[in-house]
Coordinates of C-alpha atoms and ligand atoms in Angstrom, one line a residue:
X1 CA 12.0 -8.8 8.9
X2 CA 10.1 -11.3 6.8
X3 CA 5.9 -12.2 7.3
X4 CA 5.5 -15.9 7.0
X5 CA 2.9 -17.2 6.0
X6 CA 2.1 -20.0 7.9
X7 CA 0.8 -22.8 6.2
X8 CA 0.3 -25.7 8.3
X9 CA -3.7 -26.6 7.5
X10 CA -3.0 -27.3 3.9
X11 CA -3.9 -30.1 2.7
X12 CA -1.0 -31.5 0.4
X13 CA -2.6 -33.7 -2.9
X14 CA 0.0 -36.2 -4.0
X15 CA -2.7 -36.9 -6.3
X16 CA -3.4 -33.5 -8.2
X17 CA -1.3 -32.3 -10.5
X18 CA 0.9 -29.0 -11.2
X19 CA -1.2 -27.2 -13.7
X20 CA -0.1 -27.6 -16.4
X21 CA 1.9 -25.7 -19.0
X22 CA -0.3 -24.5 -21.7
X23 CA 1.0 -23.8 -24.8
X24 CA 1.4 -20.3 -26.2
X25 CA -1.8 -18.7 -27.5
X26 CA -1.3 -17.3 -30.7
X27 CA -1.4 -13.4 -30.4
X28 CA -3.6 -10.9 -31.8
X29 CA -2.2 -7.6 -32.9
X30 CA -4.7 -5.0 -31.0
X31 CA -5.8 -1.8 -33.3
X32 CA -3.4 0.8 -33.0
X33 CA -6.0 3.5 -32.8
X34 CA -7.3 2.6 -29.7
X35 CA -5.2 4.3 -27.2
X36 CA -7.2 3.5 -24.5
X37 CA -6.3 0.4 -23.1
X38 CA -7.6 -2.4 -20.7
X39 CA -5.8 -2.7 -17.5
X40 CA -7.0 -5.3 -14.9
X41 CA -4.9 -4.0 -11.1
X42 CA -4.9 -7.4 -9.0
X43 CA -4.9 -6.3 -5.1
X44 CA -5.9 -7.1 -1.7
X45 CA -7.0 -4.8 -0.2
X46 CA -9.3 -1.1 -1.8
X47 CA -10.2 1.7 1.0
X48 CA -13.6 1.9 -0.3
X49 CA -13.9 -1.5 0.9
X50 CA -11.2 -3.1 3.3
X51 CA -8.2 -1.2 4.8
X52 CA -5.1 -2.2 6.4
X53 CA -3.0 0.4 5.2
X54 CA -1.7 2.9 2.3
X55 CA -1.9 -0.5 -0.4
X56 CA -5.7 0.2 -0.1
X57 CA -5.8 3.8 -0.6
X58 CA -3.5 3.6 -3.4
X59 CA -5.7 0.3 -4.9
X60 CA -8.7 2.6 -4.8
X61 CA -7.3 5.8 -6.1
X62 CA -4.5 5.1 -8.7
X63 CA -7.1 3.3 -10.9
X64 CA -9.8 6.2 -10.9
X65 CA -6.9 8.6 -11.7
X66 CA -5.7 6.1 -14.7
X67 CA -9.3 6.2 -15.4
X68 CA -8.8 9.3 -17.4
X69 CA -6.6 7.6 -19.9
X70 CA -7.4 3.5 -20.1
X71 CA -10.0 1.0 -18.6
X72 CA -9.0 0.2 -15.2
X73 CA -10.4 -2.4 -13.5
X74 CA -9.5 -3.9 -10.0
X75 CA -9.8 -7.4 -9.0
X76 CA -9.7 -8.2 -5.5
X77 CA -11.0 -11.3 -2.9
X78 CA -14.7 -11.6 -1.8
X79 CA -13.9 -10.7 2.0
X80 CA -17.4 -10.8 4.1
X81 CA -16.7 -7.4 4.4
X82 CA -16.8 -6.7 0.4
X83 CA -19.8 -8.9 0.0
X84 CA -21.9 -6.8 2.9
X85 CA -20.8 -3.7 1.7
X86 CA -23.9 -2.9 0.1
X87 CA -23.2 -2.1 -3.3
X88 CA -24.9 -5.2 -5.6
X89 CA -22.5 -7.6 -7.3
X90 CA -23.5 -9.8 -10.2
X91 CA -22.0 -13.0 -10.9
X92 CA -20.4 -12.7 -14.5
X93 CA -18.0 -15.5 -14.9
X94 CA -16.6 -18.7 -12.8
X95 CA -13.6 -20.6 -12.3
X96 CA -12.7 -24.2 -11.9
X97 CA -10.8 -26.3 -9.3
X98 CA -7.1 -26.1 -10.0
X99 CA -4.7 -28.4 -8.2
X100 CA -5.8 -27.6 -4.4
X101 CA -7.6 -24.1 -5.4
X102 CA -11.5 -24.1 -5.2
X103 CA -13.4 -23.4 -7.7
X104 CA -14.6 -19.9 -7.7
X105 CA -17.3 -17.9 -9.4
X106 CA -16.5 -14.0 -10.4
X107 CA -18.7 -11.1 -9.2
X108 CA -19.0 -7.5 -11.2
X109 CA -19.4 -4.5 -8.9
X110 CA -20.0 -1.6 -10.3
X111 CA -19.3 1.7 -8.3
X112 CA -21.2 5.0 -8.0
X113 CA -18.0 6.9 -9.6
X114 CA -18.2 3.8 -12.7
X115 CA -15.2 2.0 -10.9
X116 CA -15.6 -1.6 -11.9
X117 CA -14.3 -4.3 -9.5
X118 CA -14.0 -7.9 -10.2
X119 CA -14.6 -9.8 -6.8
X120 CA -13.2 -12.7 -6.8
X121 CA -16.3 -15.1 -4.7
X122 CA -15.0 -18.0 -2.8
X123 CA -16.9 -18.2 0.7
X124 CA -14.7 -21.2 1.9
X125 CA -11.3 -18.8 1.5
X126 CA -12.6 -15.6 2.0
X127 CA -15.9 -14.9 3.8
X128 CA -14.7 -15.1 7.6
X129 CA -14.5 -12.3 10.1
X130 CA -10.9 -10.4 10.5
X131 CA -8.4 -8.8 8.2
X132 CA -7.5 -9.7 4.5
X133 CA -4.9 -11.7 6.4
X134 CA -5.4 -12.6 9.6
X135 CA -7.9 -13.2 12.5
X136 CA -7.7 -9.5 13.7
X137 CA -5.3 -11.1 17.1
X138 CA -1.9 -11.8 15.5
X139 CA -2.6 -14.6 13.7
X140 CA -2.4 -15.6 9.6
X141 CA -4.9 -17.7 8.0
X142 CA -2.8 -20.8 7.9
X143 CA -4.9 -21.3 4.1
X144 CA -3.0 -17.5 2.9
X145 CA -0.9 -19.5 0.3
X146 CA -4.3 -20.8 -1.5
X147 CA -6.3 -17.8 -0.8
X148 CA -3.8 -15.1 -2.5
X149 CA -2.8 -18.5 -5.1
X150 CA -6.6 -18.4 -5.8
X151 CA -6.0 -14.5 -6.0
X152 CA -3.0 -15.0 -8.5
X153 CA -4.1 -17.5 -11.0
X154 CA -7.7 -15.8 -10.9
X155 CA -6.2 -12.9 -12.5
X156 CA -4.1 -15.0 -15.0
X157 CA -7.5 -16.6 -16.0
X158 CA -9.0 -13.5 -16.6
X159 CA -5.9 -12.3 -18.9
X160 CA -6.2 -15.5 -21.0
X161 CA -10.5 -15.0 -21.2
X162 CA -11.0 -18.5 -19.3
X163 CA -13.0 -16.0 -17.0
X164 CA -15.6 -15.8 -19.3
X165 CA -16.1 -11.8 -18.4
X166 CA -15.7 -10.9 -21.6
X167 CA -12.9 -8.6 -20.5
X168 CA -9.9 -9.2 -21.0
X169 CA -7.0 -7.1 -19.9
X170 CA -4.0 -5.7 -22.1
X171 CA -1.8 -5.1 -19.3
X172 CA -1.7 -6.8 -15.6
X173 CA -0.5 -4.6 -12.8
X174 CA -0.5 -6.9 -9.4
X175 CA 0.6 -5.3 -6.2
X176 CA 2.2 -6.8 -3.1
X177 CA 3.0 -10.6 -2.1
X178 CA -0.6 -11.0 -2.3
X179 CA -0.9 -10.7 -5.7
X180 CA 2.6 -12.0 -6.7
X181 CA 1.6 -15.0 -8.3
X182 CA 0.0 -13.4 -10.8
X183 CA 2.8 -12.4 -13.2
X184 CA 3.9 -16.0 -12.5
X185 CA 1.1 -17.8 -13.5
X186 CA 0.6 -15.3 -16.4
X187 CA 4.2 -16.6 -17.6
X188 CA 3.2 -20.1 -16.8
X189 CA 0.4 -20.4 -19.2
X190 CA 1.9 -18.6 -21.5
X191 CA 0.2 -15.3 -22.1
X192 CA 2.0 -12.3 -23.7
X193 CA -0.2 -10.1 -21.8
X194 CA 2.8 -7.7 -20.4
X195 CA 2.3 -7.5 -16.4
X196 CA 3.9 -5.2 -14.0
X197 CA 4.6 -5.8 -10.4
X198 CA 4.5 -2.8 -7.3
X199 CA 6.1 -3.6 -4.4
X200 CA 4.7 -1.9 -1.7
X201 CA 6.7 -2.9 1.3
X202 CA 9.6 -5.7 0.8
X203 CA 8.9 -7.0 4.5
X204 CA 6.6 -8.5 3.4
X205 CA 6.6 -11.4 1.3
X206 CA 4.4 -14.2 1.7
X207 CA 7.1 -16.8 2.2
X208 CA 5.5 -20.5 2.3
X209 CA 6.6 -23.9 2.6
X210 CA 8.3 -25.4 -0.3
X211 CA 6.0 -28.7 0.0
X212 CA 3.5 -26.5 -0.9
X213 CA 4.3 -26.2 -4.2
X214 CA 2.2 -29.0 -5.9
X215 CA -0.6 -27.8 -3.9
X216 CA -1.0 -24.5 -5.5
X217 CA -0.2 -25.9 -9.0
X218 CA 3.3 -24.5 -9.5
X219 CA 5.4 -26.4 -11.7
X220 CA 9.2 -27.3 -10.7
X221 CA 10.9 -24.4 -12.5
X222 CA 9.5 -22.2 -9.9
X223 CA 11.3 -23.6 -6.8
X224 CA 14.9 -22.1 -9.1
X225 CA 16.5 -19.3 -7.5
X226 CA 15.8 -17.1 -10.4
X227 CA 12.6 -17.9 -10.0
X228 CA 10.5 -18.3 -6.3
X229 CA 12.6 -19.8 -3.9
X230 CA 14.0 -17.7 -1.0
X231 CA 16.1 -19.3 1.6
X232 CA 14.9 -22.8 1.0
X233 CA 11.2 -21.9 0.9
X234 CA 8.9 -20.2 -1.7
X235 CA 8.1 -16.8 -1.8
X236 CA 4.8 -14.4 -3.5
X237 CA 6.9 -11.6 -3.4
X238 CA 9.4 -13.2 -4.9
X239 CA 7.0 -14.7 -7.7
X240 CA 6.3 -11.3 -8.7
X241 CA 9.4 -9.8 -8.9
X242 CA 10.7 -12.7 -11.0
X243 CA 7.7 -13.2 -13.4
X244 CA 6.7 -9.4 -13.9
X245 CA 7.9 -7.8 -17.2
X246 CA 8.6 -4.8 -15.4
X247 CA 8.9 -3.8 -11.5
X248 CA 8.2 -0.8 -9.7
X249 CA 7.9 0.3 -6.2
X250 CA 6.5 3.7 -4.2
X251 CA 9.4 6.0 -4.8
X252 CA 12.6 6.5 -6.3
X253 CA 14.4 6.5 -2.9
X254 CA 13.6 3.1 -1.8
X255 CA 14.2 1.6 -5.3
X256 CA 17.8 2.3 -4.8
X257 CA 17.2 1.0 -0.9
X258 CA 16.2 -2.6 -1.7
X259 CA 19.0 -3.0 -3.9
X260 CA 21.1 -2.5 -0.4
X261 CA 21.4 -5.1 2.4
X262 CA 20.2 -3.0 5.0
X263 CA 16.9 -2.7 3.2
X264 CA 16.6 -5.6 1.1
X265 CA 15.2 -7.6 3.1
X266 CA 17.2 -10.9 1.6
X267 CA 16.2 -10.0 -2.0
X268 CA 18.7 -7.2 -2.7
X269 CA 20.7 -9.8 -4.7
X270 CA 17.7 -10.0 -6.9
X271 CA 16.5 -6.2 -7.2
X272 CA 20.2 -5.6 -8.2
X273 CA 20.1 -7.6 -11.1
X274 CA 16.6 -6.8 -12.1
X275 CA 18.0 -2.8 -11.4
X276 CA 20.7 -3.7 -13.5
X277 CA 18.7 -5.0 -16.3
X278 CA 16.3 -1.9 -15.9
X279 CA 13.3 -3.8 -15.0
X280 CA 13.0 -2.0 -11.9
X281 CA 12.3 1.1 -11.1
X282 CA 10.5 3.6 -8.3
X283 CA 7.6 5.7 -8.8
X284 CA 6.2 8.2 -6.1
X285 CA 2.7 7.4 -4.9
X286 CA 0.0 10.1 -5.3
X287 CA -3.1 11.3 -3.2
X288 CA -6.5 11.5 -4.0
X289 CA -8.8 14.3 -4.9
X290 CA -10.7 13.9 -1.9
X291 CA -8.1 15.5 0.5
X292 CA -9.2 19.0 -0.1
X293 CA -8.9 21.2 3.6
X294 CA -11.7 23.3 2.2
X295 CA -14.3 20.9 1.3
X296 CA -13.2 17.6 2.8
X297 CA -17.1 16.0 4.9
X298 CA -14.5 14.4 7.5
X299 CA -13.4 17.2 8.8
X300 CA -15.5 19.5 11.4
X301 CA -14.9 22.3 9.8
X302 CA -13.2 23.0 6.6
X303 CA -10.1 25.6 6.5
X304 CA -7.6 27.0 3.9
X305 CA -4.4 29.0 3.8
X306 CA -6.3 32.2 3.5
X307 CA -8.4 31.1 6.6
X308 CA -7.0 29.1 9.6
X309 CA -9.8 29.1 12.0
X310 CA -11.0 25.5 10.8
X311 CA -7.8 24.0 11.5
X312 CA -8.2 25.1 15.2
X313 CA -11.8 23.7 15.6
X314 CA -10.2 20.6 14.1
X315 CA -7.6 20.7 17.1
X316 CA -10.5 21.2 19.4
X317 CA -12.1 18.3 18.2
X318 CA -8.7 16.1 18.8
X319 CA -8.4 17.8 22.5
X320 CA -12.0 16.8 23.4
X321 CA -12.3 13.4 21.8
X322 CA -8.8 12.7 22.9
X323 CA -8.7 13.7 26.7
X324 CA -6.4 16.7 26.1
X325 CA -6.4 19.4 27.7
X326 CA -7.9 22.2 26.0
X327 CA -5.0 25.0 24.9
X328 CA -3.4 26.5 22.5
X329 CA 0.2 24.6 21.7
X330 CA 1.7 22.6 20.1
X331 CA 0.1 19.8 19.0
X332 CA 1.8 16.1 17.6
X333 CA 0.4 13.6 16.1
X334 CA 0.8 9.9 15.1
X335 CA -1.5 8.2 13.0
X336 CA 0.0 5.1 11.8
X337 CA 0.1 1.4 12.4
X338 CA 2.0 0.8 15.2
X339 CA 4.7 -2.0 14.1
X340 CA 8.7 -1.5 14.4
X341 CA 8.5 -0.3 10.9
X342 CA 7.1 2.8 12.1
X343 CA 9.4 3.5 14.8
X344 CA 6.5 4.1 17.0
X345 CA 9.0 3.6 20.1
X346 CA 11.5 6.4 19.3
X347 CA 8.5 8.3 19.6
X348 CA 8.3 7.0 22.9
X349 CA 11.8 8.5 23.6
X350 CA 11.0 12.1 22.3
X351 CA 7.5 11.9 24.0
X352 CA 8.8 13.6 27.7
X353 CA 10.8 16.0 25.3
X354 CA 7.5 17.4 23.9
X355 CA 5.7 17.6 27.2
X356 CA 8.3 19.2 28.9
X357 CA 8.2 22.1 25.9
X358 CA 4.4 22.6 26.3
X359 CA 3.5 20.2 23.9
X360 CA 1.1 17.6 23.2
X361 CA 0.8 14.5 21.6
X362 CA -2.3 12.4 20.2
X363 CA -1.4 8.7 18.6
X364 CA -4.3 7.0 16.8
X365 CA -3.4 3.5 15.2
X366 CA -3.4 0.2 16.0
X367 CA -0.9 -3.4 15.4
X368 CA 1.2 -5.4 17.1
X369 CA 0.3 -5.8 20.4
X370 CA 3.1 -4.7 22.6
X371 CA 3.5 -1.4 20.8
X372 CA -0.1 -1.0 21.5
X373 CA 0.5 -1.6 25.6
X374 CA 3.5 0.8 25.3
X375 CA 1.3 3.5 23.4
X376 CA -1.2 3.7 26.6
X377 CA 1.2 3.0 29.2
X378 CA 3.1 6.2 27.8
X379 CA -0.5 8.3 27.5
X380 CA -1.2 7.3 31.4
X381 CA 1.9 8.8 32.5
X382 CA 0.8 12.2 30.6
X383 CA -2.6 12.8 31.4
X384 CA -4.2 16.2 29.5
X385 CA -0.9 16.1 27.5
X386 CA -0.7 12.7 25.5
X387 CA -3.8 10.5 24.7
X388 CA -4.0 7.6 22.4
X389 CA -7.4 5.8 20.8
X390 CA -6.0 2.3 19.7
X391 CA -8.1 1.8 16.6
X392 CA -8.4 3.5 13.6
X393 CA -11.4 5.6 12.0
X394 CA -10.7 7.9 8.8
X395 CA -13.0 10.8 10.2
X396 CA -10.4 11.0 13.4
X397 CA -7.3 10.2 11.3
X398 CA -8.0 13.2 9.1
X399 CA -9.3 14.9 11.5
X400 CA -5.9 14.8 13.5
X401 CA -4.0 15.9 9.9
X402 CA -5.8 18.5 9.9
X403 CA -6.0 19.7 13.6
X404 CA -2.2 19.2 14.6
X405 CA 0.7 21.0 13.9
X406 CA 3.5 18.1 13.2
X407 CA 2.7 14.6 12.5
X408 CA 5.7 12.2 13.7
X409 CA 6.8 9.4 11.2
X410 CA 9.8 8.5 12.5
X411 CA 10.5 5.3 10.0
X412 CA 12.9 2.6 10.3
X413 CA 12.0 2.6 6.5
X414 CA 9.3 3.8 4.3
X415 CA 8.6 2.8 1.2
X416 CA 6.8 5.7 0.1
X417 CA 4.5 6.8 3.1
X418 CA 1.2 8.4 2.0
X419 CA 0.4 10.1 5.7
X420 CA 3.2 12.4 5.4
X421 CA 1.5 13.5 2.2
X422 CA -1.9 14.0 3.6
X423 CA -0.4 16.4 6.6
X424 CA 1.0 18.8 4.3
X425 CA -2.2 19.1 2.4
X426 CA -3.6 19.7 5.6
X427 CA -1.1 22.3 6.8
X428 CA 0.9 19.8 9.5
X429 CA 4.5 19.9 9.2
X430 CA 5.8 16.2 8.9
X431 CA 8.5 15.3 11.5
X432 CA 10.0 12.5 9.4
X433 CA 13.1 10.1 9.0
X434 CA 15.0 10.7 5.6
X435 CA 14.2 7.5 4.0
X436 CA 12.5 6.3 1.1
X437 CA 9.3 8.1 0.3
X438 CA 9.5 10.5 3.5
X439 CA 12.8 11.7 1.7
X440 CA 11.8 12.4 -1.9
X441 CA 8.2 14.1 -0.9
X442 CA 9.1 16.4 2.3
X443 CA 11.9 19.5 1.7
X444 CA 13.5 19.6 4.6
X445 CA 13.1 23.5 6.6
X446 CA 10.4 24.0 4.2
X447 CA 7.5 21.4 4.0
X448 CA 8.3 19.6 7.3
X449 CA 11.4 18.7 8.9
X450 CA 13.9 15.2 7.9
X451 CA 16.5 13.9 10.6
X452 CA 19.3 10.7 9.8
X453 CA 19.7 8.4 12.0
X454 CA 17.5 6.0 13.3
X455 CA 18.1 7.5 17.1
X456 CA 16.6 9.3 19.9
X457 CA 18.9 11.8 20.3
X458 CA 18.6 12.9 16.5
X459 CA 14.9 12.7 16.5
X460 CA 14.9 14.8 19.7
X461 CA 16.9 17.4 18.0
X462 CA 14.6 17.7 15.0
X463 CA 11.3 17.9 17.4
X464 CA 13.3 21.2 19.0
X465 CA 13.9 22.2 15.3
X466 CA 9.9 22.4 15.0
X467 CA 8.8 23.1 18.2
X468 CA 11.3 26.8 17.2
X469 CA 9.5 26.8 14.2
X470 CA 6.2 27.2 16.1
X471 CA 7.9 29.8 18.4
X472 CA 8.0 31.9 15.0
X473 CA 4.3 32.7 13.6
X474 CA 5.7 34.2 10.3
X475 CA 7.9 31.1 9.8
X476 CA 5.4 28.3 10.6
X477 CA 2.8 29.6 8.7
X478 CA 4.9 30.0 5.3
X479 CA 5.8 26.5 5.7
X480 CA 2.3 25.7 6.8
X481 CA 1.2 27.2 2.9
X482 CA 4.0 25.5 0.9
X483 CA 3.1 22.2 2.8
X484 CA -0.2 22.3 1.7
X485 CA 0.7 23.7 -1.6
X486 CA 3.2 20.9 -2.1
X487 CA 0.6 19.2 -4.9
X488 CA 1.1 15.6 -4.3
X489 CA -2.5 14.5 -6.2
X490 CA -2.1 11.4 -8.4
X491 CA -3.4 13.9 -11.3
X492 CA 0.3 14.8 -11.5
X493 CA 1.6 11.7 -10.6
X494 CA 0.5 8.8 -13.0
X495 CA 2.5 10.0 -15.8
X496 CA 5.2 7.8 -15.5
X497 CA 3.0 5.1 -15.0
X498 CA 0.8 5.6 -18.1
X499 CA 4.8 6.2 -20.0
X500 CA 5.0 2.6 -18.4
X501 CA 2.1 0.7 -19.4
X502 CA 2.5 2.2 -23.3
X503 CA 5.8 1.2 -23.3
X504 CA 5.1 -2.5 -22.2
X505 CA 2.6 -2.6 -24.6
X506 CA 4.1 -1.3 -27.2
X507 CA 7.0 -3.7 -26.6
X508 CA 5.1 -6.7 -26.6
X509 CA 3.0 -5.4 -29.6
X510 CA 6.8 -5.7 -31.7
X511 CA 6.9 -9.2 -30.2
X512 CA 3.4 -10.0 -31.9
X513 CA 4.7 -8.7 -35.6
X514 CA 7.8 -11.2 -34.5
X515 CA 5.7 -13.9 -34.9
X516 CA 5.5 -15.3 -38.1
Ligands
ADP601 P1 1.4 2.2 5.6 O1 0.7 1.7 4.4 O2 2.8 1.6 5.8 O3 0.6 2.0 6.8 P2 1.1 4.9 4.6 O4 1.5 6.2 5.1 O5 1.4 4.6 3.2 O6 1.7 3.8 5.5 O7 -0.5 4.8 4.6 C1 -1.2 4.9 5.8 C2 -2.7 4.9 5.5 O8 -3.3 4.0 6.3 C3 -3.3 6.2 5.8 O9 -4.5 6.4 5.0 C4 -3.6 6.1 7.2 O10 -4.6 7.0 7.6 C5 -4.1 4.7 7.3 N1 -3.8 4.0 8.5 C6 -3.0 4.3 9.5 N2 -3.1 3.4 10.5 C7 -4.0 2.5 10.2 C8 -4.6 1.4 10.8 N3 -4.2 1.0 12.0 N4 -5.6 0.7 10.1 C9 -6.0 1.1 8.9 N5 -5.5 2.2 8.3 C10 -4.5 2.9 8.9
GLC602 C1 3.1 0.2 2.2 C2 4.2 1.1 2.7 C3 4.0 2.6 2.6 C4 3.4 2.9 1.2 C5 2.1 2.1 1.0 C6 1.4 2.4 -0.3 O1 2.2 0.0 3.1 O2 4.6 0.8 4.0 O3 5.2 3.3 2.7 O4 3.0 4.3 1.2 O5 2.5 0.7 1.0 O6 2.3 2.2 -1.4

């Protein structure tokens, strides 16, 4: 499954130039006693501001964790919704026209927790009512491949100081298709500024038309097929995973997927030579501080292992908001995005399965369409016993972690999967497909419960698996307590990451003695 981007409404300039190759800035050999160093994360999306998925919540919370060794700062596009968020922004640089990208000015936002986020201000690309990527009913902006160009060579400018911030970064970290051209142009004009690239889901990959290539100011070399071009057109993802010095995706799991056919979405070819070379490698996602059963505001009332009585007022809250009927069993819960990823319809499959044990089943989430029409159709047949809200709010999604027993993540794949994560800390046992992420962060029979195949009939099994585990007080609740105590923050996690960056930079600071 690939997302194109669609880019019919760009205008193609015969006229306009590639940009051009600049030659190689001379380096500067950075003190060695600062060890804390400048790192500029390019992104689409940040929870405190825009959400479509787990990319925002790990935008938002990796770089605050990363705060306590090096100066993180996020760059990300001036969506209406960032510039009415109501924190102030002050212009503190600007950018010119480049081939077909607008001009654009750069905003400073600082916030309350000393987060600094570059917002990248371009009204005519950004400022319009939907989703970083779409109208909100299915459709991309056809102008995607010069908004998230504009994205990319923003945060190249900003590397080589043509910003005029007066910051620059000593290591890019760009994540998703997005932000893939940033390594690219990075290379392009020449920095030695080491960048890394995260993919966060493969599927997606901002492929565009080849003709586009002038447009956005790419020069030849990157239609090559070491370089952008995928199946005869030109693809972000791609551009990141070619230019980056170093790769990384969510865990260790799905970097050995994406080296396979069945999960490579057309790139494994790729991933297995970059694996090869050891330029890629997988990293497990973290949480942040702020999912804390005891004390989290979301939640209507707060609970801990020692006391379970707010994690049944949380389940009374999902019953009444949700149309359930008000007892005492088992309670399921999805919270995801419905797409086919998510394998939203074998829940669909196991649903009558649940019901017929006494069970019950809230879904909260919202995406493609037909999933969404299955979803109700399915909670109309089970009135009092499955409900959905097709939306999403972060007070009811973590209220429904931390009211429900199991949480159902039945994956086609996952790259890492952060919900699965969040239910344990809030004492609900994951139901979850071994892949990816869901593999390497739930123990099967201890923390949650992990089936094979992508099938009904296996699923099933493992829902009969819990639903016994929920027949045994004793049982459930020692799983319920190492779930929660599974420790997943990203205080533990961004070790390898911080091993990562030094590395990189220590790498490129042998390069600078190189030069004579
Ligand atoms: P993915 O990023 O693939 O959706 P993750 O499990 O990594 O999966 O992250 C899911 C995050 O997104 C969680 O914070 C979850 O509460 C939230 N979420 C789930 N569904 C939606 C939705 N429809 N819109 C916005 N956020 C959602
Ligand atoms: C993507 C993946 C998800 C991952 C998230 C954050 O949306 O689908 O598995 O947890 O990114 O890395």
């Amino acid at each position: 499954m690939s997302i194109a981007v669609n880019a019919g409404s760009i205008r193609l300039s015969k006229t306009q130039p590639a940009i051009a190759l600049s030659p190689r800035p001379l380096l500067q050999v950075r003190s060695t006693h600062d060890d804390k160093k400048k790192i500029l994360f390019v992104t689409s999306e940040l929870t405190d501001l825009i959400k479509t998925g787990g990319l925002a919540d790990v935008s938002a919370a990796l770089p605050r964790a990363l705060g306590a060794l090096h100066d993180v700062r996020v760059l990300i596009p001036g969506y209406a919704q960032v510039m009415r968020s109501g924190h102030s922004i002050r212009v503190v640089g600007s950018l010119s026209a480049q081939a077909d990208l607008p001009a654009c000015r750069i905003g400073r936002m600082d916030m309350p927790d000393g987060l600094i986020i570059y917002v990248l201000i371009c009204p005519e690309l950004y400022e319009r009512e939907g989703s970083p990527y779409g109208d909100g009913h299915g459709n991309d902006w056809p102008d995607n491949p010069i908004r998230f160009a504009r994205l990319g060579l923003a945060a190249a400018e900003i590397a080589a100081g043509t910003a005029c911030i007066r910051w620059a970064p000593d290591l890019v970290h760009a994540h998703d298709w997005p932000a893939g051209l940033t390594p690219a142009y990075m290379h392009w004009r020449g920095l030695h500024t080491p960048s890394v690239f995260t993919i966060h889901n493969l599927a997606y990959q901002g492929n565009i038309d080849m003709s586009l290539r002038r447009s956005l100011g790419l020069p030849h070399e990157a239609s090559g097929p070491e370089r952008m071009e995928f199946y005869g057109k030109l693809s972000l993802l791609k551009a990141g995973i070619a230019y980056a010095n170093h790769v990384t995706t969510v865990s260790a799991t799905y970097a050995e997927e994406i080296t396979t056919e069945e999960f490579g979405c057309g790139m494994e070819g790729f991933l297995r030579m970059k694996a090869r070379q050891g330029l890629l490698s997988g990293l497990l996602n973290g949480i942040d501080e702020s999912w804390e059963p005891e004390s989290d505001p979301h939640l209507v009332r707060g609970f801990s292992a020692r006391n379970w009585d707010g994690k049944v007022a949380n389940a009374t809250y999902v019953r009444e908001a949700f149309g359930l009927e008000l007892d005492g069993s088992p309670l399921f819960a999805v919270v995801s995005r419905l797409v086919h990823q998510k394998g939203v319809d074998l829940t669909l499959g196991v649903a009558e399965t649940i019901v017929r044990n006494g069970g019950q089943l809230a879904i909260l989430g919202q995406g493609e369409p037909h999933i969404e029409d299955e979803v109700r159709e399915l909670a109309r047949r089970y009135p009092g016993r499955i409900a959905a809200h097709i939306g999403f709010n972060e007070s009811d999604a973590r209220r429904l972690f931390a009211g429900s027993d199991f949480l159902l993540m039945p994956s086609r794949y996952e790259p890492c999967g952060l919900s699965q994560m969040y239910a344990q800390r809030y004492a609900s046992l994951p139901i979850a497909r071994r892949t990816g992420g869901l593999a390497d962060s739930i123990e099967d029979g201890v923390t949650g419960f992990l089936f094979d195949e992508t099938s009904v009939a296996s699923y099933r099994a493992t829902v009969l698996r819990a639903l016994e585990v929920h027949r045994r007080p004793q049982l459930h609740c020692a799983m319920r307590c190492r779930a929660m105590a599974a420790g997943f923050f990203w205080r533990h996690a961004i070790a390898p990451y911080d091993r990562l960056y030094q590395r990189l930079l220590g790498e490129r600071h042998e390069v600078s003695h190189s030069i004579p």
